[in-house]
PDB file of C-alpha atoms in Angstrom:
ATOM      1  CA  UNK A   1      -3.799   0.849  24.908  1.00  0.00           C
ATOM      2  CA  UNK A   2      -6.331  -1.801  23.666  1.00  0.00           C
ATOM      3  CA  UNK A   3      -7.806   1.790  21.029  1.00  0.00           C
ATOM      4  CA  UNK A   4      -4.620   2.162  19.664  1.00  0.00           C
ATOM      5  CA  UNK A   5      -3.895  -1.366  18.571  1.00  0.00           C
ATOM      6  CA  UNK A   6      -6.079  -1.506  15.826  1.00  0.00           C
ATOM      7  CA  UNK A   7      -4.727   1.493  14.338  1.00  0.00           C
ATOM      8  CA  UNK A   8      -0.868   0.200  14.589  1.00  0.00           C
ATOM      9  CA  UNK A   9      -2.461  -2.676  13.294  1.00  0.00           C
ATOM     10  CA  UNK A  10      -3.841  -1.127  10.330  1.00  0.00           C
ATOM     11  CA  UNK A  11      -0.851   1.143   9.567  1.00  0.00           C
ATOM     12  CA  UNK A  12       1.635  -1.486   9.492  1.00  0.00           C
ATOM     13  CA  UNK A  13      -0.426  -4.081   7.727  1.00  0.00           C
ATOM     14  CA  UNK A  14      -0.049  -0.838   4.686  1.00  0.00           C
ATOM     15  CA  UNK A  15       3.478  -0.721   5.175  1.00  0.00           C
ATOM     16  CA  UNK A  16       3.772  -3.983   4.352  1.00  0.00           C
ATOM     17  CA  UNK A  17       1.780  -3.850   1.428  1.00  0.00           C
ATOM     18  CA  UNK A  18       3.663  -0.861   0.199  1.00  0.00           C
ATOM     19  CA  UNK A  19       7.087  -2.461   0.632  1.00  0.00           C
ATOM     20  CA  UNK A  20       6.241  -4.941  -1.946  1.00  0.00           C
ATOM     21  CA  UNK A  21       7.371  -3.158  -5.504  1.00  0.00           C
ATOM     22  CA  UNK A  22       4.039  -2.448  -7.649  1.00  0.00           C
ATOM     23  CA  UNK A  23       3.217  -0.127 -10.321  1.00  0.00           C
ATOM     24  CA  UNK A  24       3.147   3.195  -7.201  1.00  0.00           C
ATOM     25  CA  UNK A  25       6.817   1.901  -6.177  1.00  0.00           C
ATOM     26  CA  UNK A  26       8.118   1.794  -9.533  1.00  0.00           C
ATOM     27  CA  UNK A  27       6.630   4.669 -10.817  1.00  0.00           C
ATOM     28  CA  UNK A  28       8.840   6.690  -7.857  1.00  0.00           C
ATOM     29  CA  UNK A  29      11.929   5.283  -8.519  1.00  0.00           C
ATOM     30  CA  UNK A  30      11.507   5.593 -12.365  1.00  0.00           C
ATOM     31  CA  UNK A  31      10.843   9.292 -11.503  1.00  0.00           C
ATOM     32  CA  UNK A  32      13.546   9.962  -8.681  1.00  0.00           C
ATOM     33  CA  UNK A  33      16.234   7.911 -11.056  1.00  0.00           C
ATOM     34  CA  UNK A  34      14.840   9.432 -14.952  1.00  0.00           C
ATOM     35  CA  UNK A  35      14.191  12.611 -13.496  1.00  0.00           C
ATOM     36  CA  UNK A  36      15.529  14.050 -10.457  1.00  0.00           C
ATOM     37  CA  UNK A  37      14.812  13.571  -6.619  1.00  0.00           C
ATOM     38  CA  UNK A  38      12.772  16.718  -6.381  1.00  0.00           C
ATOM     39  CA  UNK A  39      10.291  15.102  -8.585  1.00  0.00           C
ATOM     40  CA  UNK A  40      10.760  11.918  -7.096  1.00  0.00           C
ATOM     41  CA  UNK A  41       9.237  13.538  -3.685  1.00  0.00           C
ATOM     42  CA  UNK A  42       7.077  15.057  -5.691  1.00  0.00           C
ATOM     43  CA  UNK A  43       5.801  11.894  -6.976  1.00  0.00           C
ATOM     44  CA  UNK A  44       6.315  10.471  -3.047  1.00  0.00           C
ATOM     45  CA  UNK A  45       3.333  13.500  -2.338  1.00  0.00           C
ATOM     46  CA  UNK A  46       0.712  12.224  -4.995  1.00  0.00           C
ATOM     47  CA  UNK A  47       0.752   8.467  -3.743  1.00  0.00           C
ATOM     48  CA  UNK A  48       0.109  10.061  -0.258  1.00  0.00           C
ATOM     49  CA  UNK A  49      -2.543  11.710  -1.011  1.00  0.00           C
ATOM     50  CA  UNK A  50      -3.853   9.274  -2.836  1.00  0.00           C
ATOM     51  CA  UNK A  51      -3.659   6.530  -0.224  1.00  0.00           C
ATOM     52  CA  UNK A  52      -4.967   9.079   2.266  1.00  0.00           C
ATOM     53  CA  UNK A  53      -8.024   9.067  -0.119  1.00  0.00           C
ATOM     54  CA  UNK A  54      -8.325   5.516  -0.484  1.00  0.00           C
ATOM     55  CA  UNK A  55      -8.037   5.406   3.353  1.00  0.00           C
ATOM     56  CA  UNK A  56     -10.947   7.682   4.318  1.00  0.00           C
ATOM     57  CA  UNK A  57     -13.264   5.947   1.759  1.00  0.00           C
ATOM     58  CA  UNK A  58     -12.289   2.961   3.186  1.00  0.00           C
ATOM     59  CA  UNK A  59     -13.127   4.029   6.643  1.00  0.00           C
ATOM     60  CA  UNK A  60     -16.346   5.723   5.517  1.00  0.00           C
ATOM     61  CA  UNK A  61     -17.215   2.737   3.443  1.00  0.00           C
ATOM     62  CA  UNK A  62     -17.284  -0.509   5.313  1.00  0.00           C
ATOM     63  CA  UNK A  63     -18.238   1.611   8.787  1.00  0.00           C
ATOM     64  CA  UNK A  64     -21.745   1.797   6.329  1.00  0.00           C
ATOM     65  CA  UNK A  65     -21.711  -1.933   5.354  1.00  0.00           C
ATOM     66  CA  UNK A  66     -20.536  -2.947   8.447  1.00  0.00           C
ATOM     67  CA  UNK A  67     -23.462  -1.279   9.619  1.00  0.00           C
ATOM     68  CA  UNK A  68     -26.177  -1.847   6.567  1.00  0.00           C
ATOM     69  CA  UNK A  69     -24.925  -4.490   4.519  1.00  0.00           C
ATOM     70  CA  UNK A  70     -24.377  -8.148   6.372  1.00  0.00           C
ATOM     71  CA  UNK A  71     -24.021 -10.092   3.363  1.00  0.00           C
ATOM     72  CA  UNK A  72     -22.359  -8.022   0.810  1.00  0.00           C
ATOM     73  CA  UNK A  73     -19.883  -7.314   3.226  1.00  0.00           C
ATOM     74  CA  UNK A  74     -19.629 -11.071   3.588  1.00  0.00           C
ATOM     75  CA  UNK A  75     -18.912 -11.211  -0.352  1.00  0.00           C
ATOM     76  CA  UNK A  76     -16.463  -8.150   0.134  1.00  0.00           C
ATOM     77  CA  UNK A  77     -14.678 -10.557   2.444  1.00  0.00           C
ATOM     78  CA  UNK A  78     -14.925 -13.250   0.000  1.00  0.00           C
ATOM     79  CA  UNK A  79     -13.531 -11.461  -2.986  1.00  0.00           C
ATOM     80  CA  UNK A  80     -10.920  -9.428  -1.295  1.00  0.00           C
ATOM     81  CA  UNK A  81      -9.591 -12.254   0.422  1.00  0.00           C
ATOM     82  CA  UNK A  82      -9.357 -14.432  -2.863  1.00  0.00           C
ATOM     83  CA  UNK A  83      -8.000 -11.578  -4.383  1.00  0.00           C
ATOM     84  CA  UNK A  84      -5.463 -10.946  -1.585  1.00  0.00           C
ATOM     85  CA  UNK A  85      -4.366 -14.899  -1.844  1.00  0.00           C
ATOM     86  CA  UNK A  86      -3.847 -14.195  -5.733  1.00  0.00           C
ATOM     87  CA  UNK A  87      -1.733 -11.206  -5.689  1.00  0.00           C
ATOM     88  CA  UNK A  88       0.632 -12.676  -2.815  1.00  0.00           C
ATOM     89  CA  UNK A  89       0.906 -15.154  -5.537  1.00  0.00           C
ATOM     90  CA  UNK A  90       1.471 -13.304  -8.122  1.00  0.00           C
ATOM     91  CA  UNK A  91       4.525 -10.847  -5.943  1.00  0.00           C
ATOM     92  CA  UNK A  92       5.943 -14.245  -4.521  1.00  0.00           C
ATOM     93  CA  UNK A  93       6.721 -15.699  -7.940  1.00  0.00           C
ATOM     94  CA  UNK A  94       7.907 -12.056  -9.673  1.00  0.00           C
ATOM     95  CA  UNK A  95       9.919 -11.360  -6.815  1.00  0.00           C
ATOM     96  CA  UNK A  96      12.980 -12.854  -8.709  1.00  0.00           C
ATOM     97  CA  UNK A  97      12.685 -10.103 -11.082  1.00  0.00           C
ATOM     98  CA  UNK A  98      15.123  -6.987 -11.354  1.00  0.00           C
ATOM     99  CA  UNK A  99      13.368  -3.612 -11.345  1.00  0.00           C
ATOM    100  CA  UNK A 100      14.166  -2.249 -14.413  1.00  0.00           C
ATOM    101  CA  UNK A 101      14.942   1.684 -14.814  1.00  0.00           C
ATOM    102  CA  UNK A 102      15.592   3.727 -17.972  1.00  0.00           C
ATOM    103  CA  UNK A 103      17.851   6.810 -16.761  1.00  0.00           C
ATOM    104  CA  UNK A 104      19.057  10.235 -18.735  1.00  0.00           C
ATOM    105  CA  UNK A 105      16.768  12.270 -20.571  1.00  0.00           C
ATOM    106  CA  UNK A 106      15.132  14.169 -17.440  1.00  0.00           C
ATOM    107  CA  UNK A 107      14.422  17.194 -19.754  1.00  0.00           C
ATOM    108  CA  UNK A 108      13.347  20.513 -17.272  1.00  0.00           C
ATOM    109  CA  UNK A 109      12.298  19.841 -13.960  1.00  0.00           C
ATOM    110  CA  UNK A 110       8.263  19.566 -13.700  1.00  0.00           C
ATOM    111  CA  UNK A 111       7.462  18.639  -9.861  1.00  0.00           C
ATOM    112  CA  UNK A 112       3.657  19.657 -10.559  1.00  0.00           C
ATOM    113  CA  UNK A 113       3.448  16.798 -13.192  1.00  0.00           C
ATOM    114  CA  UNK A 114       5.454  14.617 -11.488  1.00  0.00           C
ATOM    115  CA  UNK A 115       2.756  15.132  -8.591  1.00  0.00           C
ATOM    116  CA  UNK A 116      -0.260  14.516 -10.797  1.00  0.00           C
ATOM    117  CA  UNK A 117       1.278  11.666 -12.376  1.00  0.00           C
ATOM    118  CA  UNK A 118       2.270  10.019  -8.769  1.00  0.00           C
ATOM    119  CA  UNK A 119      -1.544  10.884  -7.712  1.00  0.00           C
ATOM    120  CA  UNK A 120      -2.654   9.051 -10.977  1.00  0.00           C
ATOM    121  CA  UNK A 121      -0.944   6.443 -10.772  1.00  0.00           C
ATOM    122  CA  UNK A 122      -1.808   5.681  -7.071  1.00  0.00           C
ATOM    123  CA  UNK A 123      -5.551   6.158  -7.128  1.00  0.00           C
ATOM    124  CA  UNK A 124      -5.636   3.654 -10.236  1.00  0.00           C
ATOM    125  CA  UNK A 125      -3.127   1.074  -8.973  1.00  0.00           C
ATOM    126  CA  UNK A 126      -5.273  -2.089  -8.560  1.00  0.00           C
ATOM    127  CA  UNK A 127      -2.939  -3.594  -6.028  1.00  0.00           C
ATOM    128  CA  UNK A 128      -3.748  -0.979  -3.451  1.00  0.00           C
ATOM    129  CA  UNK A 129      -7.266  -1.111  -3.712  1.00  0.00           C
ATOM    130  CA  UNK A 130      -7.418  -4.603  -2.756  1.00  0.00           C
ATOM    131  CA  UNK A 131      -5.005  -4.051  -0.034  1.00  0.00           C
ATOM    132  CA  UNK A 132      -6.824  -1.199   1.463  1.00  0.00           C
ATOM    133  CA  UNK A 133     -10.141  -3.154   1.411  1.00  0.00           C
ATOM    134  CA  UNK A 134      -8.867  -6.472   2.600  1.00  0.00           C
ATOM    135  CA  UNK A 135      -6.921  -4.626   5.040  1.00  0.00           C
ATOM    136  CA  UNK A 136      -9.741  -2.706   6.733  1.00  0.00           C
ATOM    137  CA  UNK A 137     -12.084  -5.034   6.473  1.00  0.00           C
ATOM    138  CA  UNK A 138      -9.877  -7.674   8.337  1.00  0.00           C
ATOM    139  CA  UNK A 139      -7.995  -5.247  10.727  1.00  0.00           C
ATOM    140  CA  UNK A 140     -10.837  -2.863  11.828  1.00  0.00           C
ATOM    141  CA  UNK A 141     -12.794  -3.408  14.976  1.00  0.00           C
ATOM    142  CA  UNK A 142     -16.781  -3.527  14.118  1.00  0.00           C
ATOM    143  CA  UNK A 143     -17.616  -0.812  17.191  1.00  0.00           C
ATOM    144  CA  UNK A 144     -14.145   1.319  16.789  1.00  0.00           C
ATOM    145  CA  UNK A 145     -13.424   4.550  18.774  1.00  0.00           C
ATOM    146  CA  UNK A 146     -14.463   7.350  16.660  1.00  0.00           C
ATOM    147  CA  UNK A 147     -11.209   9.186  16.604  1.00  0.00           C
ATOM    148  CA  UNK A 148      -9.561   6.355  14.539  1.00  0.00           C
ATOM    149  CA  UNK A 149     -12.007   7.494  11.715  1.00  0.00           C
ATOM    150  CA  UNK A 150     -10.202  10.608  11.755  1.00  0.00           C
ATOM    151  CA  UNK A 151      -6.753   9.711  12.637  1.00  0.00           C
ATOM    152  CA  UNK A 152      -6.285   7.083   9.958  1.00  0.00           C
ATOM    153  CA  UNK A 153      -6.436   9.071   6.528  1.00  0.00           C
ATOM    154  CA  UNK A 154      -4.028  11.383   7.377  1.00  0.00           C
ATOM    155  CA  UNK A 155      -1.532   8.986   8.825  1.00  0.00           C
ATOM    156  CA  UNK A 156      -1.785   6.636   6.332  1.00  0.00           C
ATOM    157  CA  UNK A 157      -1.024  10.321   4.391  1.00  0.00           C
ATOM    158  CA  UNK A 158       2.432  10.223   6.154  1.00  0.00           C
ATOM    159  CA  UNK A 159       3.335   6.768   6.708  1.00  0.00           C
ATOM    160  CA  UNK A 160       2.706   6.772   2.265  1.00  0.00           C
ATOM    161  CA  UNK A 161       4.723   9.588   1.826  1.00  0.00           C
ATOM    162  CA  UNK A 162       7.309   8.925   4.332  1.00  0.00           C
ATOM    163  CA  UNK A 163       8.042   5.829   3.127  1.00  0.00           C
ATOM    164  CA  UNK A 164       7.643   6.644  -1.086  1.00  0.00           C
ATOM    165  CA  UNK A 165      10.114   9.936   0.141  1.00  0.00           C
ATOM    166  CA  UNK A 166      12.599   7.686   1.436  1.00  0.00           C
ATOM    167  CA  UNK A 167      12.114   5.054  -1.861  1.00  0.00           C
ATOM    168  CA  UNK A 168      12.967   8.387  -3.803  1.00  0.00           C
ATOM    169  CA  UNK A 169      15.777   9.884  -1.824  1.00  0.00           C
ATOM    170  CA  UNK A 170      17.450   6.055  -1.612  1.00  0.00           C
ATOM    171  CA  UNK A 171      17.002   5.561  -5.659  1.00  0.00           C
ATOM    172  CA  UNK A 172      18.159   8.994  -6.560  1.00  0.00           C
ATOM    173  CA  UNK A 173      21.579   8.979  -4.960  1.00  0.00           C
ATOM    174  CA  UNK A 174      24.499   8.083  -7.697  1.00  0.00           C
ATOM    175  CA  UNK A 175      23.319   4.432  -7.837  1.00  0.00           C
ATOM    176  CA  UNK A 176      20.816   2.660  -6.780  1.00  0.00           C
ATOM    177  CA  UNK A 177      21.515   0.364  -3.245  1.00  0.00           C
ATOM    178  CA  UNK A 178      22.712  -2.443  -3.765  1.00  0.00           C
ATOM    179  CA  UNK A 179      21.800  -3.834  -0.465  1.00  0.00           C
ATOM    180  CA  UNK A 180      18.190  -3.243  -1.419  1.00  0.00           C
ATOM    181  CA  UNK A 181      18.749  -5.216  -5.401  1.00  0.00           C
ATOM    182  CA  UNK A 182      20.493  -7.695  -3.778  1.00  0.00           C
ATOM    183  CA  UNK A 183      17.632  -8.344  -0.954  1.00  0.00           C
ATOM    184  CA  UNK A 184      15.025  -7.769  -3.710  1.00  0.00           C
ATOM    185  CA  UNK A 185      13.722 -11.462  -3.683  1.00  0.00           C
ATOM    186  CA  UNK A 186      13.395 -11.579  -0.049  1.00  0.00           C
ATOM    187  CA  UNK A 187      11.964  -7.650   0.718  1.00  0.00           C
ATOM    188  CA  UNK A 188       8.872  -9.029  -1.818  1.00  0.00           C
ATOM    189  CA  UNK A 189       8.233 -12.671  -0.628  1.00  0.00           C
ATOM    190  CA  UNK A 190       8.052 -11.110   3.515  1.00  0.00           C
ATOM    191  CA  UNK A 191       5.124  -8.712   2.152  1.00  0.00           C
ATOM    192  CA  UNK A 192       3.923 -11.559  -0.058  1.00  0.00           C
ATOM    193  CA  UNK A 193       3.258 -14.399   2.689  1.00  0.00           C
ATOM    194  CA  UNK A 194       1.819 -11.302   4.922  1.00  0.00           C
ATOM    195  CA  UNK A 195      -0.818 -10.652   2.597  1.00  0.00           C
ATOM    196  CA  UNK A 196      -1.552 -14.404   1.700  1.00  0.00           C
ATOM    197  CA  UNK A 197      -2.335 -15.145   5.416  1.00  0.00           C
ATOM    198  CA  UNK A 198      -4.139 -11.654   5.718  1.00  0.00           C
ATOM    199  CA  UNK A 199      -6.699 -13.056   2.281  1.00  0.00           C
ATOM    200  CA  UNK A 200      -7.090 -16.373   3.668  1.00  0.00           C
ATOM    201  CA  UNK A 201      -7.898 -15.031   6.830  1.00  0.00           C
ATOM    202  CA  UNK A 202     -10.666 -12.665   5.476  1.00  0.00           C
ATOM    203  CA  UNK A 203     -11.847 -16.047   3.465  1.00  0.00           C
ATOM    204  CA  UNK A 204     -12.158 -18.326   6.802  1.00  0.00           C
ATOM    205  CA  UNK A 205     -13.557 -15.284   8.643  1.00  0.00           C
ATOM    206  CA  UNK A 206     -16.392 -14.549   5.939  1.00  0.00           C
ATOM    207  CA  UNK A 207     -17.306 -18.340   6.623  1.00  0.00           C
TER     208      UNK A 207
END
């Protein structure tokens, strides 16, 4: 049981992350509410396989510093911690804010684009790329099993577009929950004091 804690640790440390609206959140919702819900999940797709992408050269990454580089994956520590701290800061005092969607106008159906766009938009999303860093770094054991190398990339593949499917299904019914507007301040602080105590964490641990 002690193997697979470090992978439930991982994958739910993303969840989190994801749950807090950034520019791969909003893009889906812009997309399942402007466009349709077909492209919506089409868009939920992309920032899967994006963040399955971002997972395996995560994995494939630090299991070489971890192994090569002592110190400079001391400063990765360092700076993805203080940059973890910073955007936990940045979510907790937005969090106030309404998600803003612009609706008619969908035009003809293009899932392909909507796809591309989603795929875009993950792999340069800024937010995630801390996140997966500090994440890994702080959550992965320095001798792990070597079948969570190959399990994690395509569950985090899943768990992404599970959870961007549902954000698309939810925001492309007739309106938008209200239950989820309504809890908007408190669904983005819960993710935002996570990832706070996950960067000052990687800060105190690279000491």
């Amino acid at each position: 049981m002690d193997h697979f804690l470090p992978l439930f640790a991982i994958l739910g440390a993303l969840l989190l992350g994801a749950l807090s609206p950034g520019p791969s959140f909003v893009f889906v919702v812009r997309t399942a509410v402007a466009q349709s819900r077909g492209e919506g999940l089409a868009a939920a797709l992309g920032m899967g396989v994006g963040a399955m992408l971002y997972g395996a050269l995560a994995v494939l990454g630090l299991r070489t510093l971890m192994q090569d580089g002592g110190l400079l994956f001391t400063a990765l520590k360092v700076a993805g911690g203080l940059y973890l701290v910073y955007l936990a800061w940045q979510i907790w005092r937005h969090a106030a804010q309404p998600i803003t969607v612009e609706t008619g106008g969908a035009g003809a159906a293009n899932p392909g684009k909507a796809f591309t766009l989603g795929l875009l938009t993950q792999l340069s999303n800024p937010k995630i790329v801390a996140v997966f860093g500090a994440v890994f770094a702080a959550l992965l054991p320095a001798d792990p099993a070597p079948w969570l190398y190959w399990a994690l990339p395509p569950l985090i593949f899943l768990q992404e577009t599970l959870w961007y499917g549902i954000v698309a299904v939810a925001f492309s019914a007739s309106r938008p929950p209200a239950l989820y507007l309504n809890a908007k301040l408190w669904v983005d602080r819960a993710p935002a004091t996570f990832i706070g105590v996950l960067g000052v964490r990687l800060i105190l641990e690279a000491r």
